[in-house]
Short mmCIF file of C-alpha atoms and ligand atoms in Angstrom, two decimals:
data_model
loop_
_atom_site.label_atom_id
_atom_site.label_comp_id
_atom_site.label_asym_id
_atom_site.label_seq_id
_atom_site.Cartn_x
_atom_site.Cartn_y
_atom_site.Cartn_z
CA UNK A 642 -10.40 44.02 58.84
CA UNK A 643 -8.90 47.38 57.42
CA UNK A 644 -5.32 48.02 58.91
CA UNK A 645 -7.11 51.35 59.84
CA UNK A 646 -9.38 50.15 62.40
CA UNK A 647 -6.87 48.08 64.76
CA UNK A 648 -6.82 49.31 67.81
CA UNK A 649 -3.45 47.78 68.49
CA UNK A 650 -4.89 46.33 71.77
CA UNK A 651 -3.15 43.08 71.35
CA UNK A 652 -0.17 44.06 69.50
CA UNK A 653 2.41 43.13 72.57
CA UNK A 654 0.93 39.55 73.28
CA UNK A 655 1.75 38.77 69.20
CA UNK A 656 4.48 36.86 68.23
CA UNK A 657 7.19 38.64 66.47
CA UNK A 658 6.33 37.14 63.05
CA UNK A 659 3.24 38.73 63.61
CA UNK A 660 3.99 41.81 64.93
CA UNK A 661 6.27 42.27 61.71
CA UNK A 662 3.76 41.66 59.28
CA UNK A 663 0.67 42.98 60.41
CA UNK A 664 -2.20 44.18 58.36
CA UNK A 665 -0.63 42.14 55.49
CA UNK A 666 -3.49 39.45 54.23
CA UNK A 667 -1.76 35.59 53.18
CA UNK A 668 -2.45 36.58 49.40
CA UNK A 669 -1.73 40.45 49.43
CA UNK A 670 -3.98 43.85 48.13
CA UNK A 671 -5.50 41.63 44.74
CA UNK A 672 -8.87 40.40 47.02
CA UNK A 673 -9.54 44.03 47.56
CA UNK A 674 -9.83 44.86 43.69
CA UNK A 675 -13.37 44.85 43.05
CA UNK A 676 -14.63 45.13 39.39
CA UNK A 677 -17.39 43.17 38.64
CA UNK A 678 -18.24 44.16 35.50
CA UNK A 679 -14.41 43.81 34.19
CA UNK A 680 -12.73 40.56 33.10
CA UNK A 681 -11.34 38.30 35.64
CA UNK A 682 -7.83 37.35 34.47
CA UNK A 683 -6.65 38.46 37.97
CA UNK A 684 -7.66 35.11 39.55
CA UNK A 685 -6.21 31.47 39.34
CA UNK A 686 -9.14 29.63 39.82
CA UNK A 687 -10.48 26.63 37.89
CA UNK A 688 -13.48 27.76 36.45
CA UNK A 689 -16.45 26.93 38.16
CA UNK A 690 -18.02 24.47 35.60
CA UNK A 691 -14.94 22.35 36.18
CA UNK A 692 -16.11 21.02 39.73
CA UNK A 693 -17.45 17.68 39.67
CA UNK A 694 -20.16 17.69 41.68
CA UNK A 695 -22.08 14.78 40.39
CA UNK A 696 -19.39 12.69 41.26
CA UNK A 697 -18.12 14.15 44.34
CA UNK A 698 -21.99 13.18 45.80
CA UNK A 699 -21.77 9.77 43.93
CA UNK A 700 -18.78 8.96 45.83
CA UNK A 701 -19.98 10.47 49.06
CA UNK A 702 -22.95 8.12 48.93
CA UNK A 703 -20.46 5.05 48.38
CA UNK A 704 -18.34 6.85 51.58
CA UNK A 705 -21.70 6.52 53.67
CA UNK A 706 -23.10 3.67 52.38
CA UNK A 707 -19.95 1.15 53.01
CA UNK A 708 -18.18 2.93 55.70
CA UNK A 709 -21.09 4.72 57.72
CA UNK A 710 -19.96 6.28 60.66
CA UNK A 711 -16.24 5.28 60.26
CA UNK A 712 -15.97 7.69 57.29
CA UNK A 713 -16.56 10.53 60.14
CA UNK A 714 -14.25 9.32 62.84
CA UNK A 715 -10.84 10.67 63.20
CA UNK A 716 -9.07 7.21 60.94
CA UNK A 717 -9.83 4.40 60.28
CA UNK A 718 -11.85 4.64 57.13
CA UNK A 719 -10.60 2.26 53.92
CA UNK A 720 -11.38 4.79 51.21
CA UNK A 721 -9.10 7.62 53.29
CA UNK A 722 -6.28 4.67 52.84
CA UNK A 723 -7.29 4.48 49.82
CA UNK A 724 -6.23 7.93 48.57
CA UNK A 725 -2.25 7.88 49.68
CA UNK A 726 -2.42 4.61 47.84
CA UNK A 727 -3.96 6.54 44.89
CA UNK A 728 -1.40 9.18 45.24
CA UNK A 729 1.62 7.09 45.55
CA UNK A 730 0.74 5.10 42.73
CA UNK A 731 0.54 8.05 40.45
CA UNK A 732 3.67 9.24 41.66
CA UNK A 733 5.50 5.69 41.00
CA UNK A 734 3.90 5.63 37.50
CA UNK A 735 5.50 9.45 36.71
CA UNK A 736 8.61 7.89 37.85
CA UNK A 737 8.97 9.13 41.42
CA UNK A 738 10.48 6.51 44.17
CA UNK A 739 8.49 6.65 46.89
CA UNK A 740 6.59 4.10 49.02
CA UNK A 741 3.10 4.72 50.12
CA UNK A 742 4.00 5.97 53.65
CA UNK A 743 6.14 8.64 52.29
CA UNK A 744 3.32 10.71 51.60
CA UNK A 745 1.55 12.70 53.83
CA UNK A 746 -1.61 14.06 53.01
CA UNK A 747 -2.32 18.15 53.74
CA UNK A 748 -5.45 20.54 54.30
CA UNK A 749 -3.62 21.90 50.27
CA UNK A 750 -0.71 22.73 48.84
CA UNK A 751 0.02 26.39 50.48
CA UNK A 752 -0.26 24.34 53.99
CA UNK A 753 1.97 21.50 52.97
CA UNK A 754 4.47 24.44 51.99
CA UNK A 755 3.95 25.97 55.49
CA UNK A 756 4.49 22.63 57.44
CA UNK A 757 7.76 22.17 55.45
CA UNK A 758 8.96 25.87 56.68
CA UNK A 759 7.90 25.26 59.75
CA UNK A 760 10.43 21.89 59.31
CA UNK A 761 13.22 23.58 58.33
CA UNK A 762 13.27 27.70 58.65
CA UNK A 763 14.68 29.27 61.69
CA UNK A 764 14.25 33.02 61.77
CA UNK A 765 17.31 34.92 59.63
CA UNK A 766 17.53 31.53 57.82
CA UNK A 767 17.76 32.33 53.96
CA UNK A 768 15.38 30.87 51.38
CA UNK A 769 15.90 31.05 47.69
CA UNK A 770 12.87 31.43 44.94
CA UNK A 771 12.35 32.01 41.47
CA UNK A 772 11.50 35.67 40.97
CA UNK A 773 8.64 35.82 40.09
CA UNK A 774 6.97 33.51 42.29
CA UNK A 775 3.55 32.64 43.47
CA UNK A 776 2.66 35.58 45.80
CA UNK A 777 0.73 33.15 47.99
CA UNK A 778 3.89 31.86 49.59
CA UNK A 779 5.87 34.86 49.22
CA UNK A 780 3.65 36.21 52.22
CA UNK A 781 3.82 32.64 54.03
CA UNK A 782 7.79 32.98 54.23
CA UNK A 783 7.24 36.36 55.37
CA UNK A 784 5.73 34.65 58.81
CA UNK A 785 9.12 32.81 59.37
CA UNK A 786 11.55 35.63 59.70
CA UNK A 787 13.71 34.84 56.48
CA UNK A 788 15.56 36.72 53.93
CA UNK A 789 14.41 36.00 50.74
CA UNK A 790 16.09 36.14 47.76
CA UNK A 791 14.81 35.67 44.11
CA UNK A 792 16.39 34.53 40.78
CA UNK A 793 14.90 35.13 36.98
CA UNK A 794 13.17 33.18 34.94
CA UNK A 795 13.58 33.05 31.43
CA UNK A 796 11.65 30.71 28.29
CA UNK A 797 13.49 27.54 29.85
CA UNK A 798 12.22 28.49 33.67
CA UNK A 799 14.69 29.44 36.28
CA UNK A 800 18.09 30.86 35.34
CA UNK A 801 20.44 28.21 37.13
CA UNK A 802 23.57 29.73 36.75
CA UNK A 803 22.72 32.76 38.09
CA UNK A 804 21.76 30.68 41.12
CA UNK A 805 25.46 29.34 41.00
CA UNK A 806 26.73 32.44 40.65
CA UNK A 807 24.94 33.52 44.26
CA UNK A 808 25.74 30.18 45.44
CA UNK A 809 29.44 30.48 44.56
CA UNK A 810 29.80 34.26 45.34
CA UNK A 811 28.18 33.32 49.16
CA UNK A 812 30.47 30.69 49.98
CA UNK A 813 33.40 32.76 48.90
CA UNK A 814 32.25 35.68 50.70
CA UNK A 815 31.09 33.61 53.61
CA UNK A 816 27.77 34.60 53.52
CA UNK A 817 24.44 32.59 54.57
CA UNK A 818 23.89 29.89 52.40
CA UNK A 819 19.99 29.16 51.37
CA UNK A 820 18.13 26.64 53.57
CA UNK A 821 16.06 25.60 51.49
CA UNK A 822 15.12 26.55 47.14
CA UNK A 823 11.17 26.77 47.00
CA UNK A 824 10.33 26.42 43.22
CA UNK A 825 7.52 25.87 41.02
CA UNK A 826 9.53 24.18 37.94
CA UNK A 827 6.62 23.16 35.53
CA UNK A 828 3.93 25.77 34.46
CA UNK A 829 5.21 27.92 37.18
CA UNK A 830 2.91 31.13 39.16
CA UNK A 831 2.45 33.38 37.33
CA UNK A 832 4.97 32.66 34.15
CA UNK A 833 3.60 29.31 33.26
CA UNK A 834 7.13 28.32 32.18
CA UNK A 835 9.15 24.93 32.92
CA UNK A 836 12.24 24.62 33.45
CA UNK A 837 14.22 22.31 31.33
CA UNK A 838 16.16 18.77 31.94
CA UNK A 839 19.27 20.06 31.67
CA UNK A 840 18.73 23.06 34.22
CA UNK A 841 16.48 20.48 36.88
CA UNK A 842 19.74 18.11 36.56
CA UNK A 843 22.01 21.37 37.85
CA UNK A 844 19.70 22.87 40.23
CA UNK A 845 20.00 19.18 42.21
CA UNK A 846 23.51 19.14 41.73
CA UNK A 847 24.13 22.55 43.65
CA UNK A 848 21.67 21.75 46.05
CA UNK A 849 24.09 18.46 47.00
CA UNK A 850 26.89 20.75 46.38
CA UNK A 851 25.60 23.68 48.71
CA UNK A 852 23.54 21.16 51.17
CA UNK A 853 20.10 22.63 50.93
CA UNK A 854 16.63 21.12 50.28
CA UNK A 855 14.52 21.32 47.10
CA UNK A 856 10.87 22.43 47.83
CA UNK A 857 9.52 21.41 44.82
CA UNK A 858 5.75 23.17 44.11
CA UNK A 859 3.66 20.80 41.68
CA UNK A 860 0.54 22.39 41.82
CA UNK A 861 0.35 22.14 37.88
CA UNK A 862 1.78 19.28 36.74
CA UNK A 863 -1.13 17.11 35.65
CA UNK A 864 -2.29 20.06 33.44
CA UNK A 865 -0.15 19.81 30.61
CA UNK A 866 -1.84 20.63 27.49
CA UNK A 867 1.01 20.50 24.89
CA UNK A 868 4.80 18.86 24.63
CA UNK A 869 6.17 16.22 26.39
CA UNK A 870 6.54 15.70 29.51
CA UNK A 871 9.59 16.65 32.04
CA UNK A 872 10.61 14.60 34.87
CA UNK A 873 9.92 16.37 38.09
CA UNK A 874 12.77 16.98 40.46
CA UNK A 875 11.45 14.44 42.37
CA UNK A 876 11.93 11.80 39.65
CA UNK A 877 15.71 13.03 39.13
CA UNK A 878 16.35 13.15 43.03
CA UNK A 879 18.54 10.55 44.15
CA UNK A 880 19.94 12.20 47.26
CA UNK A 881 16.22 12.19 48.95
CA UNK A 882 16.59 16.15 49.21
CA UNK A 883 13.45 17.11 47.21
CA UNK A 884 10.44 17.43 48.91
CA UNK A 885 8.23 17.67 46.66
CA UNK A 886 4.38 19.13 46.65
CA UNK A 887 0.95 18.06 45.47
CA UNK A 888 -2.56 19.46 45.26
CA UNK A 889 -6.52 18.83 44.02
CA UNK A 890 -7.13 22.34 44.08
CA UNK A 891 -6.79 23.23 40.50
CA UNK A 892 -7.73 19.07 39.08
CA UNK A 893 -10.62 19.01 41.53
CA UNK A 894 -11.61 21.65 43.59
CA UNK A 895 -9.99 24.51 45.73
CA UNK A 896 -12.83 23.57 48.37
CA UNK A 897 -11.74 20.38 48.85
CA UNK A 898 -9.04 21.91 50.03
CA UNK A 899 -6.34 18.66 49.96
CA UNK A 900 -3.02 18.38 48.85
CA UNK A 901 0.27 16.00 49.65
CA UNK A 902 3.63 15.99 50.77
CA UNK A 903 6.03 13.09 48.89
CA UNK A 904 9.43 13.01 51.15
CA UNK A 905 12.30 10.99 52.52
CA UNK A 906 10.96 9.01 55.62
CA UNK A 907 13.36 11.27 57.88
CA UNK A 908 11.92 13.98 56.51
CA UNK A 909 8.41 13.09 55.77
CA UNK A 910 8.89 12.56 60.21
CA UNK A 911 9.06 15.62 61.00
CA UNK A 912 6.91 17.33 58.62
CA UNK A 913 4.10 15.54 60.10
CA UNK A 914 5.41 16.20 63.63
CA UNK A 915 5.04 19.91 62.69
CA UNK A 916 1.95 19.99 60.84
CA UNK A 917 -0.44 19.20 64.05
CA UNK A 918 -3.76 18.38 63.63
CA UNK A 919 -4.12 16.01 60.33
CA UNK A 920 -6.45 16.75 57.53
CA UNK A 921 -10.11 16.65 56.94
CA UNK A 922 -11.06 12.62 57.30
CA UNK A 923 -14.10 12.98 55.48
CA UNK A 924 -13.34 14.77 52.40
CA UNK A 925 -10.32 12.27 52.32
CA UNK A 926 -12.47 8.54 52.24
CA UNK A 927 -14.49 10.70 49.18
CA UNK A 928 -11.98 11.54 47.44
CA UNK A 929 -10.11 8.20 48.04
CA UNK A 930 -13.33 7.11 46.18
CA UNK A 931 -13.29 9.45 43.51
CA UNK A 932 -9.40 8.85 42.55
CA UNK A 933 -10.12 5.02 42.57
CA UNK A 934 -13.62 4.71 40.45
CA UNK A 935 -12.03 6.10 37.79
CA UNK A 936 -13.65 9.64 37.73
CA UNK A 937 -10.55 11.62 38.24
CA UNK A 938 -8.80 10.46 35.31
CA UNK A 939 -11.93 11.26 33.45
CA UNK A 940 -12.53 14.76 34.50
CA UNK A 941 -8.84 15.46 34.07
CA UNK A 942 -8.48 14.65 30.41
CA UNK A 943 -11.75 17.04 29.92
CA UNK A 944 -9.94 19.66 32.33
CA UNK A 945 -7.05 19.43 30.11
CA UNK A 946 -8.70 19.39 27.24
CA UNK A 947 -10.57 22.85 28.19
CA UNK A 948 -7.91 24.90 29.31
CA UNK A 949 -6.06 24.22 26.20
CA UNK A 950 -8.60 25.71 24.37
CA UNK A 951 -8.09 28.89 27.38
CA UNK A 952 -4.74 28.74 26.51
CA UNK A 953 -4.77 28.94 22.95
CA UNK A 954 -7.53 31.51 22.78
CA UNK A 955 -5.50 33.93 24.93
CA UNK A 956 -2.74 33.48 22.94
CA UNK A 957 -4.35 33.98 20.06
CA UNK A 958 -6.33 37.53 21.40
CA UNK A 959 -2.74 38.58 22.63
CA UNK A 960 -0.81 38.08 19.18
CA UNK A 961 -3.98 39.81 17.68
CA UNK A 962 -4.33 42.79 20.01
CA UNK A 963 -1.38 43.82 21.45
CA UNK A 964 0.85 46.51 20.50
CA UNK A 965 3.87 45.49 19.49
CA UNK A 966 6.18 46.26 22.27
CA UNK A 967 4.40 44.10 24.66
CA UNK A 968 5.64 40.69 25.08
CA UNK A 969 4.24 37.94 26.62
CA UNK A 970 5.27 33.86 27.66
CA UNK A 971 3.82 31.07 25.68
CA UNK A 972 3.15 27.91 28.13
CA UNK A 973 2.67 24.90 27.54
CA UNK A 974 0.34 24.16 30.41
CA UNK A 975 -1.20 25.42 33.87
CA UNK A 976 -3.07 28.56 34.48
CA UNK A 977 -1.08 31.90 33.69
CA UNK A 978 0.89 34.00 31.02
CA UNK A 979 3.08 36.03 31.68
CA UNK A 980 3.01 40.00 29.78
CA UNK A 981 6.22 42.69 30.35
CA UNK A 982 5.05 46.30 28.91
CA UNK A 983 7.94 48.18 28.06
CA UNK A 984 9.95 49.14 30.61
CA UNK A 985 9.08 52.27 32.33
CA UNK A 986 4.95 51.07 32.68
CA UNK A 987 3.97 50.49 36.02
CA UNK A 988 1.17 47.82 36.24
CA UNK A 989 0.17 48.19 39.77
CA UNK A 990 -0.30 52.49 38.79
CA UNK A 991 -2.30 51.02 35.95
CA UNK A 992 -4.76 48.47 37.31
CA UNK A 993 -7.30 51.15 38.31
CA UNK A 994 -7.37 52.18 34.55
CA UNK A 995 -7.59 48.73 33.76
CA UNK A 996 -10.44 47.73 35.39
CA UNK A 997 -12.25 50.94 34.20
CA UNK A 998 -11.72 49.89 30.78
CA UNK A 999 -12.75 46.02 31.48
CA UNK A 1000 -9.72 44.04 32.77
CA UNK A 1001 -8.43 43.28 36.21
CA UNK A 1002 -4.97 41.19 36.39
CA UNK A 1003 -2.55 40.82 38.69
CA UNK A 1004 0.49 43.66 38.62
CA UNK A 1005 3.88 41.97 38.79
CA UNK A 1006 5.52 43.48 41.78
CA UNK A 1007 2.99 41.18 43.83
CA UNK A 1008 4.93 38.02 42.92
CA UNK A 1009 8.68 39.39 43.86
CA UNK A 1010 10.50 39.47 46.63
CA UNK A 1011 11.47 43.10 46.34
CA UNK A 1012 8.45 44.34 44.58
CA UNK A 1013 10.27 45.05 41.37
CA UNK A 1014 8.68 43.40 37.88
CA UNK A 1015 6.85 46.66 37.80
CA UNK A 1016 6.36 46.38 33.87
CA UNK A 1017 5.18 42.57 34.30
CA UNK A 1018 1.35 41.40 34.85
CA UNK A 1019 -0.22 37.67 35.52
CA UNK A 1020 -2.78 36.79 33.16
CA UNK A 1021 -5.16 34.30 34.37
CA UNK A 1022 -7.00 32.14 31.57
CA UNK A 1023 -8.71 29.66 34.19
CA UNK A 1024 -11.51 31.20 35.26
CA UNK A 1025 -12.58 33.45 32.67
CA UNK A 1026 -15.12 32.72 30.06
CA UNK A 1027 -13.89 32.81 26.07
CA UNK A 1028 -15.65 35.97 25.57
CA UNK A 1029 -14.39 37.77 28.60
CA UNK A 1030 -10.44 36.35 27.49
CA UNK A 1031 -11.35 38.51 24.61
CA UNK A 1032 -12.92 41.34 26.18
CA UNK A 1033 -10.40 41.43 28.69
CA UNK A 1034 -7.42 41.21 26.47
CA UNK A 1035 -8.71 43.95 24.26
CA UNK A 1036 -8.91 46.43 27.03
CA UNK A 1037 -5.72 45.49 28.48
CA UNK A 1038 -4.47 46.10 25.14
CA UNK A 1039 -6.13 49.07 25.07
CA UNK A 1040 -4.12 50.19 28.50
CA UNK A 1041 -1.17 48.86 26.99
CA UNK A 1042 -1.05 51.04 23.81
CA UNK A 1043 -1.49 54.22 25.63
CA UNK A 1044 1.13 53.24 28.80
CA UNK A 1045 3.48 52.75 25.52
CA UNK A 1046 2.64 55.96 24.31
CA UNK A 1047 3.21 57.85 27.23
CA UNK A 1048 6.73 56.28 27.50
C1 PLP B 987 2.22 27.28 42.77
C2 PLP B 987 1.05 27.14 43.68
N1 PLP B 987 1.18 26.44 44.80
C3 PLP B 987 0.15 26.27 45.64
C4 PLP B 987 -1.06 26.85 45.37
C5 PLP B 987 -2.18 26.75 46.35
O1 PLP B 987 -2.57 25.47 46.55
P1 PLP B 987 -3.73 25.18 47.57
O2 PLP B 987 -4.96 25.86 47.05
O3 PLP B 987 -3.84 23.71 47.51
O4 PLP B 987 -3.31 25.69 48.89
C6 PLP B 987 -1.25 27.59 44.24
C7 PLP B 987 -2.54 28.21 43.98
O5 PLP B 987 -2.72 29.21 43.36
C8 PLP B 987 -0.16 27.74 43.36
O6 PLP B 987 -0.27 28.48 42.26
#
């Protein structure tokens, strides 16, 4: 509904977190950019030849055929066990410590993040991110009242001793200390950097130094298309203060619409106390099927395989087409890259001129706190075709050369 066409009728019965943000959507002004006929590199979505659907009915046939009407009853059904069994495993094999009943399965990743707010925010609480962060969330802490305050990221993810610096400079001055540090550290929205060893290993230590918990955001780690592999915080944890965050929404399906929780049993407790309601038993008993026949493995060593060749082709149009003074992230893995103009552009200004000329992205000011990063941009190389990477990287390149000019 357009913010112009409240009538403001139920204003005074909202709660305050709503009465503060209204008229702002969960995921901000990008849903209202229509351009068909321009390239989507706006999005994060897997592309849509990515869903498995043939096996997704295979295994709901097995989930009806063996569990009949159990599969549709609020528990009870094996291949639903099945799936935090899955999930745990996979976690022990990357290293994490964590018994099966430490996970808790979620309707997603953005509503395993809101259950863990919910478990530890009180209103004027302060929360600590990575600027820029995934915009999603940005608007979800904007429901719990707190002050939010972002750090940069550089080639090597996260600058951790700026986050000292803050840490160091609050205690001193008496300030709030952060709550809780939500951060994406491998592939990260919208850079697509990770954060290296060395700066996971001091991020932990200041979180045991300064008391605060580690939401750790894993919505990309399984899609790793180059390098090796770095432990996630949850492997490095041995203080049981990273929580740490799963999805299928970008290895299997957004519509399936399930992610996880991994957590110390206390607090694993009372993130299910305050997530009311449970998740979807059905879709769980198929897709306990589908991680344990084998077909998820399978479809995400094609996944991976494709999106490399995203990846590389959009690095490739960018080193052929931009102008010079444009620079961009390289990942390794996930979804995005991440382009600065020169200072001075303003990408937001610039979309409409964008999208005229056969690109729509996502501006940077979406993804900070403050709505600075006005040079930056999110490039999304998931859901676009080859041909529209290239289309769409010419005309932003296009944009870009005459936004350079006029500065
Ligand atoms: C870092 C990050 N976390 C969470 C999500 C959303 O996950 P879900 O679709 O499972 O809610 C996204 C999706 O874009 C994301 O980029």
């Amino acid at each position: 509904m357009d913010d112009n066409e409240r009538t403001e009728r139920f204003d005074h019965l909202f709660a305050e977190p709503v009465r503060e943000t209204l008229g702002e959507s969960t995921y901000g002004e990008w849903r209202s950019i229509s351009a068909p006929d321009a390239a989507p590199l706006g999005v994060g979505f897997p592309y849509p030849e990515s869903f498995p659907n043939d096996d997704l009915v295979d295994a709901a046939d097995a989930v009806f055929d063996e569990e009949g009407d159990t599969a549709l009853q609020y528990g009870g059904s094996d291949y639903g066990d099945q799936l935090v069994e899955a999930i745990a495993e996979r976690a022990r094999e990357r290293g994490i410590d964590c018994d099966d009943d430490q996970v808790l399965l979620t309707n997603g990743g953005t509503n395993a993040v809101d259950a863990i707010c919910r478990t530890f925010l009180d209103p004027g609480d302060t929360l600590f991110v990575e600027a820029p962060t995934f915009m999603g969330v940005l608007k979800l802490f904007g429901n719990f009242g707190v002050e939010v305050e972002g750090f940069p990221v550089d080639e090597d993810g996260l600058d951790v001793d700026a986050v000292a610096r803050e840490l160091e400079a609050r205690r001193e001055d008496g300030r709030e200390l952060p709550t809780v540090f939500y951060t994406i550290p491998t592939f990260q929205n919208p850079t697509g950097t990770t954060l290296s060893l060395d700066r996971r290993e001091r991020l932990l230590d200041l979180a045991a130094e300064y008391d605060f918990v580690v939401l750790e955001d894993d919505a990309y780690g399984d899609l790793r298309y180059e390098g090796d592999d770095v432990p996630t915080l949850a492997e490095l944890d041995e203080d049981g203060r990273v929580v740490h965050v799963g999805t299928f929404s970008k290895t299997i399906a957004p519509g399936v619409r399930t992610g996880w929780v991994i957590a110390h049993p206390e607090i694993h407790a009372q993130v299910r106390r305050m997530n009311a309601g449970g998740t979807n038993t059905f879709t769980r008993g198929v897709l306990g099927r589908y991680c344990t026949d084998g077909a998820f493995e399978e479809n995400l060593a094609e996944l991976r395989e494709a999106y490399a060749e995203r990846l590389d082709h959009t690095l490739r149009c960018l080193d052929e087409h931009m102008p010079p003074e444009v620079e961009w992230t390289e990942p390794e893995g996930g979804f995005f890259v991440w382009v600065e103009f020169p200072e001075g552009a303003d990408t937001d200004e610039l979309l409409a001129d964008a999208a005229e000329e056969g690109v729509v992205y996502l501006p940077g000011s979406m993804f900070f706190p403050d709505d600075s990063g006005e040079n930056g941009l999110r490039l999304s190389f998931s859901f676009a075709s080859l041909d529209e990477i290239d289309s769409g990287i010419e005309a932003l390149a296009r944009v870009a050369s005459s936004a350079t000019a006029e500065h």
